[in-house]
PDB file of C-alpha atoms and ligand atoms in Angstrom:
ATOM      1  CA  MET A   1      75.553 156.306  83.414  1.00  0.00           C
ATOM      2  CA  PRO A   2      71.888 156.385  82.217  1.00  0.00           C
ATOM      3  CA  LEU A   3      71.383 157.452  78.614  1.00  0.00           C
ATOM      4  CA  PRO A   4      70.014 161.038  78.615  1.00  0.00           C
ATOM      5  CA  VAL A   5      66.914 161.666  76.461  1.00  0.00           C
ATOM      6  CA  PRO A   6      66.984 162.879  73.663  1.00  0.00           C
ATOM      7  CA  PHE A   7      69.930 160.996  72.168  1.00  0.00           C
ATOM      8  CA  SER A   8      71.331 160.130  68.764  1.00  0.00           C
ATOM      9  CA  PRO A   9      71.658 156.552  67.442  1.00  0.00           C
ATOM     10  CA  SER A  10      75.419 156.874  67.802  1.00  0.00           C
ATOM     11  CA  ALA A  11      74.958 157.698  71.500  1.00  0.00           C
ATOM     12  CA  VAL A  12      73.167 154.356  71.882  1.00  0.00           C
ATOM     13  CA  VAL A  13      76.102 152.581  70.249  1.00  0.00           C
ATOM     14  CA  SER A  14      78.572 154.438  72.483  1.00  0.00           C
ATOM     15  CA  ALA A  15      76.620 153.611  75.650  1.00  0.00           C
ATOM     16  CA  LEU A  16      76.506 149.922  74.735  1.00  0.00           C
ATOM     17  CA  ARG A  17      80.173 149.875  73.800  1.00  0.00           C
ATOM     18  CA  ALA A  18      81.104 151.587  77.076  1.00  0.00           C
ATOM     19  CA  ALA A  19      79.172 148.835  78.882  1.00  0.00           C
ATOM     20  CA  GLY A  20      81.328 146.208  77.163  1.00  0.00           C
ATOM     21  CA  CYS A  21      78.910 145.017  74.462  1.00  0.00           C
ATOM     22  CA  VAL A  22      81.126 143.561  71.740  1.00  0.00           C
ATOM     23  CA  PHE A  23      78.455 143.837  69.041  1.00  0.00           C
ATOM     24  CA  ALA A  24      77.339 147.334  70.069  1.00  0.00           C
ATOM     25  CA  GLU A  25      76.280 148.427  66.551  1.00  0.00           C
ATOM     26  CA  ASP A  26      74.119 145.338  65.963  1.00  0.00           C
ATOM     27  CA  GLU A  27      72.558 145.546  69.411  1.00  0.00           C
ATOM     28  CA  ALA A  28      71.852 149.259  69.040  1.00  0.00           C
ATOM     29  CA  GLU A  29      70.071 148.588  65.755  1.00  0.00           C
ATOM     30  CA  LEU A  30      67.856 145.939  67.379  1.00  0.00           C
ATOM     31  CA  ILE A  31      67.095 148.098  70.406  1.00  0.00           C
ATOM     32  CA  LEU A  32      66.264 151.130  68.260  1.00  0.00           C
ATOM     33  CA  ALA A  33      64.007 149.002  66.039  1.00  0.00           C
ATOM     34  CA  THR A  34      62.203 147.435  69.020  1.00  0.00           C
ATOM     35  CA  ALA A  35      61.678 150.344  71.428  1.00  0.00           C
ATOM     36  CA  ARG A  36      58.563 152.434  70.799  1.00  0.00           C
ATOM     37  CA  THR A  37      59.712 155.601  72.573  1.00  0.00           C
ATOM     38  CA  PRO A  38      63.036 157.288  73.413  1.00  0.00           C
ATOM     39  CA  GLU A  39      62.361 156.526  77.093  1.00  0.00           C
ATOM     40  CA  GLU A  40      61.926 152.837  76.277  1.00  0.00           C
ATOM     41  CA  THR A  41      65.183 152.900  74.319  1.00  0.00           C
ATOM     42  CA  ALA A  42      66.993 154.458  77.268  1.00  0.00           C
ATOM     43  CA  GLY A  43      65.538 151.854  79.625  1.00  0.00           C
ATOM     44  CA  MET A  44      66.632 149.036  77.320  1.00  0.00           C
ATOM     45  CA  VAL A  45      70.152 150.421  77.064  1.00  0.00           C
ATOM     46  CA  ASP A  46      70.344 150.698  80.852  1.00  0.00           C
ATOM     47  CA  ARG A  47      69.187 147.108  81.346  1.00  0.00           C
ATOM     48  CA  ARG A  48      71.611 145.822  78.733  1.00  0.00           C
ATOM     49  CA  ALA A  49      74.410 147.850  80.336  1.00  0.00           C
ATOM     50  CA  VAL A  50      73.911 146.044  83.641  1.00  0.00           C
ATOM     51  CA  GLY A  51      74.227 142.705  81.904  1.00  0.00           C
ATOM     52  CA  LEU A  52      70.737 141.432  81.075  1.00  0.00           C
ATOM     53  CA  PRO A  53      70.800 139.166  78.020  1.00  0.00           C
ATOM     54  CA  LEU A  54      69.921 141.160  74.891  1.00  0.00           C
ATOM     55  CA  GLU A  55      66.876 138.978  74.178  1.00  0.00           C
ATOM     56  CA  GLN A  56      65.405 139.619  77.636  1.00  0.00           C
ATOM     57  CA  VAL A  57      65.982 143.343  77.109  1.00  0.00           C
ATOM     58  CA  LEU A  58      64.254 143.298  73.724  1.00  0.00           C
ATOM     59  CA  GLY A  59      61.455 141.051  74.939  1.00  0.00           C
ATOM     60  CA  TRP A  60      61.910 138.646  72.053  1.00  0.00           C
ATOM     61  CA  ALA A  61      64.360 136.160  70.590  1.00  0.00           C
ATOM     62  CA  GLU A  62      64.689 134.819  67.085  1.00  0.00           C
ATOM     63  CA  PHE A  63      64.273 131.044  66.907  1.00  0.00           C
ATOM     64  CA  HIS A  64      63.794 128.815  63.875  1.00  0.00           C
ATOM     65  CA  GLY A  65      62.435 131.721  61.825  1.00  0.00           C
ATOM     66  CA  LEU A  66      60.018 132.836  64.539  1.00  0.00           C
ATOM     67  CA  ARG A  67      60.080 135.848  66.833  1.00  0.00           C
ATOM     68  CA  VAL A  68      59.580 134.309  70.250  1.00  0.00           C
ATOM     69  CA  THR A  69      58.307 136.475  73.108  1.00  0.00           C
ATOM     70  CA  LEU A  70      60.561 136.464  76.153  1.00  0.00           C
ATOM     71  CA  GLU A  71      60.182 137.811  79.692  1.00  0.00           C
ATOM     72  CA  PRO A  72      63.092 138.746  81.952  1.00  0.00           C
ATOM     73  CA  GLY A  73      64.032 135.710  84.044  1.00  0.00           C
ATOM     74  CA  VAL A  74      63.061 133.179  81.377  1.00  0.00           C
ATOM     75  CA  PHE A  75      65.749 131.050  79.703  1.00  0.00           C
ATOM     76  CA  VAL A  76      66.854 132.543  76.375  1.00  0.00           C
ATOM     77  CA  PRO A  77      66.299 129.983  73.602  1.00  0.00           C
ATOM     78  CA  ARG A  78      69.679 129.222  72.029  1.00  0.00           C
ATOM     79  CA  ARG A  79      70.009 129.211  68.251  1.00  0.00           C
ATOM     80  CA  ARG A  80      71.926 125.925  68.472  1.00  0.00           C
ATOM     81  CA  THR A  81      68.749 124.243  69.782  1.00  0.00           C
ATOM     82  CA  GLU A  82      67.171 124.797  66.342  1.00  0.00           C
ATOM     83  CA  PHE A  83      69.064 121.612  65.475  1.00  0.00           C
ATOM     84  CA  LEU A  84      66.787 119.678  67.834  1.00  0.00           C
ATOM     85  CA  VAL A  85      63.731 121.001  65.998  1.00  0.00           C
ATOM     86  CA  ASP A  86      65.220 119.960  62.647  1.00  0.00           C
ATOM     87  CA  GLN A  87      66.018 116.491  64.000  1.00  0.00           C
ATOM     88  CA  ALA A  88      62.471 116.123  65.334  1.00  0.00           C
ATOM     89  CA  LEU A  89      60.985 117.120  61.975  1.00  0.00           C
ATOM     90  CA  ALA A  90      63.266 114.692  60.154  1.00  0.00           C
ATOM     91  CA  ALA A  91      62.408 111.846  62.548  1.00  0.00           C
ATOM     92  CA  ALA A  92      58.648 112.410  62.575  1.00  0.00           C
ATOM     93  CA  PRO A  93      57.585 114.626  59.654  1.00  0.00           C
ATOM     94  CA  ASP A  94      53.941 113.595  60.047  1.00  0.00           C
ATOM     95  CA  ALA A  95      53.644 113.837  63.823  1.00  0.00           C
ATOM     96  CA  THR A  96      50.189 114.874  64.968  1.00  0.00           C
ATOM     97  CA  VAL A  97      50.840 115.166  68.718  1.00  0.00           C
ATOM     98  CA  VAL A  98      53.868 117.043  70.075  1.00  0.00           C
ATOM     99  CA  VAL A  99      54.968 117.639  73.659  1.00  0.00           C
ATOM    100  CA  ASP A 100      57.785 119.990  74.658  1.00  0.00           C
ATOM    101  CA  LEU A 101      58.823 119.359  78.264  1.00  0.00           C
ATOM    102  CA  CYS A 102      60.947 121.907  80.157  1.00  0.00           C
ATOM    103  CA  CYS A 103      59.699 124.320  77.513  1.00  0.00           C
ATOM    104  CA  GLY A 104      60.998 127.654  78.854  1.00  0.00           C
ATOM    105  CA  SER A 105      59.655 130.288  76.444  1.00  0.00           C
ATOM    106  CA  GLY A 106      58.007 127.547  74.365  1.00  0.00           C
ATOM    107  CA  ALA A 107      60.358 128.188  71.442  1.00  0.00           C
ATOM    108  CA  LEU A 108      60.730 124.525  70.462  1.00  0.00           C
ATOM    109  CA  GLY A 109      57.017 123.807  70.641  1.00  0.00           C
ATOM    110  CA  ALA A 110      56.198 126.938  68.642  1.00  0.00           C
ATOM    111  CA  ALA A 111      58.752 126.038  65.963  1.00  0.00           C
ATOM    112  CA  LEU A 112      57.359 122.508  65.719  1.00  0.00           C
ATOM    113  CA  ALA A 113      53.791 123.787  65.626  1.00  0.00           C
ATOM    114  CA  ALA A 114      54.723 126.178  62.822  1.00  0.00           C
ATOM    115  CA  ALA A 115      56.268 123.368  60.786  1.00  0.00           C
ATOM    116  CA  LEU A 116      53.747 120.585  61.527  1.00  0.00           C
ATOM    117  CA  ASP A 117      50.556 122.059  60.202  1.00  0.00           C
ATOM    118  CA  GLY A 118      47.577 121.172  62.403  1.00  0.00           C
ATOM    119  CA  ALA A 119      49.545 119.204  65.004  1.00  0.00           C
ATOM    120  CA  GLU A 120      48.286 119.225  68.602  1.00  0.00           C
ATOM    121  CA  VAL A 121      51.114 120.866  70.558  1.00  0.00           C
ATOM    122  CA  HIS A 122      51.560 120.951  74.342  1.00  0.00           C
ATOM    123  CA  ALA A 123      54.401 122.562  76.278  1.00  0.00           C
ATOM    124  CA  ALA A 124      55.123 122.344  79.996  1.00  0.00           C
ATOM    125  CA  ASP A 125      57.459 123.928  82.517  1.00  0.00           C
ATOM    126  CA  ILE A 126      57.727 124.188  86.274  1.00  0.00           C
ATOM    127  CA  ASP A 127      58.307 127.954  86.202  1.00  0.00           C
ATOM    128  CA  PRO A 128      55.170 130.159  85.961  1.00  0.00           C
ATOM    129  CA  ALA A 129      57.018 132.940  84.055  1.00  0.00           C
ATOM    130  CA  ALA A 130      58.155 130.409  81.462  1.00  0.00           C
ATOM    131  CA  VAL A 131      54.633 129.007  81.149  1.00  0.00           C
ATOM    132  CA  ARG A 132      53.278 132.538  80.607  1.00  0.00           C
ATOM    133  CA  CYS A 133      55.729 133.072  77.728  1.00  0.00           C
ATOM    134  CA  ALA A 134      55.047 129.636  76.272  1.00  0.00           C
ATOM    135  CA  HIS A 135      51.315 130.301  76.404  1.00  0.00           C
ATOM    136  CA  ARG A 136      51.805 133.480  74.363  1.00  0.00           C
ATOM    137  CA  ASN A 137      54.167 131.854  71.885  1.00  0.00           C
ATOM    138  CA  LEU A 138      52.003 128.785  71.302  1.00  0.00           C
ATOM    139  CA  ALA A 139      48.645 130.538  71.156  1.00  0.00           C
ATOM    140  CA  ALA A 140      49.186 131.602  67.537  1.00  0.00           C
ATOM    141  CA  PHE A 141      49.353 127.905  66.596  1.00  0.00           C
ATOM    142  CA  GLY A 142      46.545 126.686  68.843  1.00  0.00           C
ATOM    143  CA  GLY A 143      49.073 125.082  71.217  1.00  0.00           C
ATOM    144  CA  ARG A 144      48.721 124.907  74.994  1.00  0.00           C
ATOM    145  CA  ALA A 145      51.146 125.493  77.861  1.00  0.00           C
ATOM    146  CA  HIS A 146      50.898 123.772  81.250  1.00  0.00           C
ATOM    147  CA  GLN A 147      52.645 124.334  84.558  1.00  0.00           C
ATOM    148  CA  GLY A 148      54.076 121.578  86.722  1.00  0.00           C
ATOM    149  CA  ASP A 149      56.854 119.101  87.348  1.00  0.00           C
ATOM    150  CA  LEU A 150      57.681 117.285  84.082  1.00  0.00           C
ATOM    151  CA  TYR A 151      54.867 114.871  83.103  1.00  0.00           C
ATOM    152  CA  ASP A 152      52.686 115.858  86.084  1.00  0.00           C
ATOM    153  CA  ALA A 153      51.810 119.014  84.117  1.00  0.00           C
ATOM    154  CA  LEU A 154      50.362 117.162  81.122  1.00  0.00           C
ATOM    155  CA  PRO A 155      46.703 116.284  80.485  1.00  0.00           C
ATOM    156  CA  ALA A 156      46.270 112.567  81.157  1.00  0.00           C
ATOM    157  CA  GLY A 157      44.649 112.156  77.750  1.00  0.00           C
ATOM    158  CA  LEU A 158      48.056 112.515  76.090  1.00  0.00           C
ATOM    159  CA  ARG A 159      49.294 109.207  77.529  1.00  0.00           C
ATOM    160  CA  GLY A 160      50.402 106.856  74.762  1.00  0.00           C
ATOM    161  CA  ARG A 161      49.659 109.434  72.012  1.00  0.00           C
ATOM    162  CA  VAL A 162      52.791 111.576  71.758  1.00  0.00           C
ATOM    163  CA  GLY A 163      54.591 111.310  68.417  1.00  0.00           C
ATOM    164  CA  VAL A 164      57.351 113.805  69.207  1.00  0.00           C
ATOM    165  CA  LEU A 165      58.575 114.524  72.723  1.00  0.00           C
ATOM    166  CA  THR A 166      61.254 117.212  72.982  1.00  0.00           C
ATOM    167  CA  ALA A 167      63.042 118.112  76.201  1.00  0.00           C
ATOM    168  CA  ASN A 168      65.884 120.593  76.438  1.00  0.00           C
ATOM    169  CA  VAL A 169      66.314 120.048  80.175  1.00  0.00           C
ATOM    170  CA  PRO A 170      68.723 121.762  82.584  1.00  0.00           C
ATOM    171  CA  TYR A 171      71.929 119.763  82.095  1.00  0.00           C
ATOM    172  CA  VAL A 172      74.836 121.684  83.602  1.00  0.00           C
ATOM    173  CA  PRO A 173      76.469 119.754  86.484  1.00  0.00           C
ATOM    174  CA  THR A 174      75.969 121.707  89.715  1.00  0.00           C
ATOM    175  CA  ALA A 175      79.697 122.318  90.206  1.00  0.00           C
ATOM    176  CA  GLU A 176      79.979 123.818  86.719  1.00  0.00           C
ATOM    177  CA  VAL A 177      77.155 126.358  86.986  1.00  0.00           C
ATOM    178  CA  ALA A 178      79.684 128.834  88.429  1.00  0.00           C
ATOM    179  CA  LEU A 179      81.677 128.569  85.197  1.00  0.00           C
ATOM    180  CA  LEU A 180      78.799 129.741  82.986  1.00  0.00           C
ATOM    181  CA  PRO A 181      78.861 133.258  81.506  1.00  0.00           C
ATOM    182  CA  ALA A 182      77.464 135.932  83.850  1.00  0.00           C
ATOM    183  CA  GLU A 183      74.475 136.533  81.558  1.00  0.00           C
ATOM    184  CA  ALA A 184      73.278 132.994  82.242  1.00  0.00           C
ATOM    185  CA  ARG A 185      74.359 132.741  85.883  1.00  0.00           C
ATOM    186  CA  GLU A 186      72.837 136.037  86.920  1.00  0.00           C
ATOM    187  CA  HIS A 187      69.800 136.406  84.670  1.00  0.00           C
ATOM    188  CA  GLU A 188      68.512 132.924  83.922  1.00  0.00           C
ATOM    189  CA  PRO A 189      66.913 130.879  86.700  1.00  0.00           C
ATOM    190  CA  LEU A 190      69.151 128.297  88.370  1.00  0.00           C
ATOM    191  CA  ALA A 191      66.404 125.733  87.802  1.00  0.00           C
ATOM    192  CA  ALA A 192      66.864 126.253  84.048  1.00  0.00           C
ATOM    193  CA  LEU A 193      70.561 125.419  84.202  1.00  0.00           C
ATOM    194  CA  ASP A 194      71.430 123.128  87.105  1.00  0.00           C
ATOM    195  CA  GLY A 195      71.073 119.456  86.198  1.00  0.00           C
ATOM    196  CA  GLY A 196      72.340 118.057  89.509  1.00  0.00           C
ATOM    197  CA  ALA A 197      75.641 116.391  90.402  1.00  0.00           C
ATOM    198  CA  ASP A 198      76.304 114.870  86.970  1.00  0.00           C
ATOM    199  CA  GLY A 199      73.916 117.086  85.005  1.00  0.00           C
ATOM    200  CA  LEU A 200      71.527 114.213  84.325  1.00  0.00           C
ATOM    201  CA  ASP A 201      69.013 114.436  87.189  1.00  0.00           C
ATOM    202  CA  VAL A 202      66.159 115.857  85.109  1.00  0.00           C
ATOM    203  CA  LEU A 203      67.005 113.946  81.948  1.00  0.00           C
ATOM    204  CA  ARG A 204      66.902 110.613  83.833  1.00  0.00           C
ATOM    205  CA  ARG A 205      63.364 111.396  84.966  1.00  0.00           C
ATOM    206  CA  VAL A 206      62.319 112.482  81.465  1.00  0.00           C
ATOM    207  CA  ALA A 207      63.703 109.267  79.950  1.00  0.00           C
ATOM    208  CA  ALA A 208      62.109 107.078  82.634  1.00  0.00           C
ATOM    209  CA  GLY A 209      58.671 108.608  82.051  1.00  0.00           C
ATOM    210  CA  ALA A 210      58.762 108.773  78.251  1.00  0.00           C
ATOM    211  CA  PRO A 211      57.529 105.227  77.442  1.00  0.00           C
ATOM    212  CA  GLY A 212      54.225 105.907  79.205  1.00  0.00           C
ATOM    213  CA  TRP A 213      53.507 108.955  77.039  1.00  0.00           C
ATOM    214  CA  LEU A 214      54.943 108.112  73.611  1.00  0.00           C
ATOM    215  CA  ALA A 215      52.778 106.646  70.870  1.00  0.00           C
ATOM    216  CA  PRO A 216      54.075 103.463  69.228  1.00  0.00           C
ATOM    217  CA  GLY A 217      57.031 104.622  67.087  1.00  0.00           C
ATOM    218  CA  GLY A 218      57.136 108.008  68.822  1.00  0.00           C
ATOM    219  CA  CYS A 219      60.477 109.565  69.695  1.00  0.00           C
ATOM    220  CA  LEU A 220      62.125 111.528  72.477  1.00  0.00           C
ATOM    221  CA  LEU A 221      64.673 114.147  71.445  1.00  0.00           C
ATOM    222  CA  THR A 222      66.912 115.905  73.905  1.00  0.00           C
ATOM    223  CA  VAL A 223      70.107 117.917  74.258  1.00  0.00           C
ATOM    224  CA  ILE A 224      73.072 117.258  76.496  1.00  0.00           C
ATOM    225  CA  GLY A 225      76.464 118.842  77.100  1.00  0.00           C
ATOM    226  CA  VAL A 226      79.486 116.594  76.730  1.00  0.00           C
ATOM    227  CA  ARG A 227      82.563 117.248  78.816  1.00  0.00           C
ATOM    228  CA  PRO A 228      85.889 116.464  77.152  1.00  0.00           C
ATOM    229  CA  ARG A 229      87.762 113.705  79.022  1.00  0.00           C
ATOM    230  CA  ALA A 230      90.715 114.970  81.063  1.00  0.00           C
TER     231      ALA A 230
HETATM  232  C1  SAM B   1      67.606 124.735  79.619  1.00  0.00           C
HETATM  233  S1  SAM B   1      66.033 125.486  79.879  1.00  0.00           S
HETATM  234  C2  SAM B   1      65.337 125.129  78.276  1.00  0.00           C
HETATM  235  C3  SAM B   1      64.134 125.927  77.913  1.00  0.00           C
HETATM  236  C4  SAM B   1      63.619 125.673  76.489  1.00  0.00           C
HETATM  237  N1  SAM B   1      63.350 124.277  76.270  1.00  0.00           N
HETATM  238  C5  SAM B   1      64.610 126.164  75.466  1.00  0.00           C
HETATM  239  O1  SAM B   1      65.330 125.355  74.856  1.00  0.00           O
HETATM  240  O2  SAM B   1      64.685 127.387  75.257  1.00  0.00           O
HETATM  241  C6  SAM B   1      65.278 124.302  80.951  1.00  0.00           C
HETATM  242  C7  SAM B   1      63.856 124.594  81.415  1.00  0.00           C
HETATM  243  O3  SAM B   1      63.456 123.499  82.242  1.00  0.00           O
HETATM  244  C8  SAM B   1      62.591 123.959  83.254  1.00  0.00           C
HETATM  245  N2  SAM B   1      62.547 122.956  84.334  1.00  0.00           N
HETATM  246  C9  SAM B   1      63.515 122.643  85.215  1.00  0.00           C
HETATM  247  N3  SAM B   1      63.131 121.638  86.012  1.00  0.00           N
HETATM  248  C10 SAM B   1      61.869 121.302  85.629  1.00  0.00           C
HETATM  249  C11 SAM B   1      60.923 120.325  86.070  1.00  0.00           C
HETATM  250  N4  SAM B   1      61.193 119.491  87.068  1.00  0.00           N
HETATM  251  N5  SAM B   1      59.731 120.254  85.421  1.00  0.00           N
HETATM  252  C12 SAM B   1      59.437 121.112  84.392  1.00  0.00           C
HETATM  253  N6  SAM B   1      60.301 122.048  83.946  1.00  0.00           N
HETATM  254  C13 SAM B   1      61.494 122.144  84.547  1.00  0.00           C
HETATM  255  C14 SAM B   1      63.182 125.308  83.636  1.00  0.00           C
HETATM  256  O4  SAM B   1      62.219 126.115  84.279  1.00  0.00           O
HETATM  257  C15 SAM B   1      63.643 125.837  82.258  1.00  0.00           C
HETATM  258  O5  SAM B   1      62.639 126.644  81.680  1.00  0.00           O
END
């Protein structure tokens, strides 16, 4: 049932709890702190109640100490992917050119740009909504976002110059997409999740193309799911 306006903070908690939100108090606090009007709060509660990921409802996600702007329909950056950023910074602390392929919201590129003062940062994604978010998230650091299929999106002048190449690609095997939580299945694009029959379709293409774009000594960092052996 929609939240009637006006309402008390405890009514927000109750509405979220009734919708099955396990962390109703925490979510209510974030919604109340983010919404600018009671109507906006009610709208956020309604969207959360029908299952949208909290970060898409809020319009932002926390990632590596940054508040990353997020649109509905764009992959929610996972906190566990902060590890990839830390690994990239450890491997190439002085990198001057960074590319984040399959960038989604641009969270990885923004985190790297924030940490690598003055680095030239490019992010790319095939999805226009993701590129819009990445553009907003990178602009504060002078970074750029491009739209297109993997390396096709990048300016040719980056060839052979990339010190850090990150790529959190879609890696869920097609047959396992149905096993993902509803929040992902129903509210994140299939193209952000489905990695083909063995989950490696996109990653194979990223790995095959990397040597042409990396600088000597540059590195490619990625993420992959590992299935326990039966
Ligand atoms: C798992 S999400 C990761 C997003 C972001 N890197 C993050 O960690 O939050 C994968 C992203 O890859 C993008 N993608 C899928 N296939 C692509 C392709 N062929 N070229 C560029 N981007 C692609 C999707 O649109 C999605 O945004």
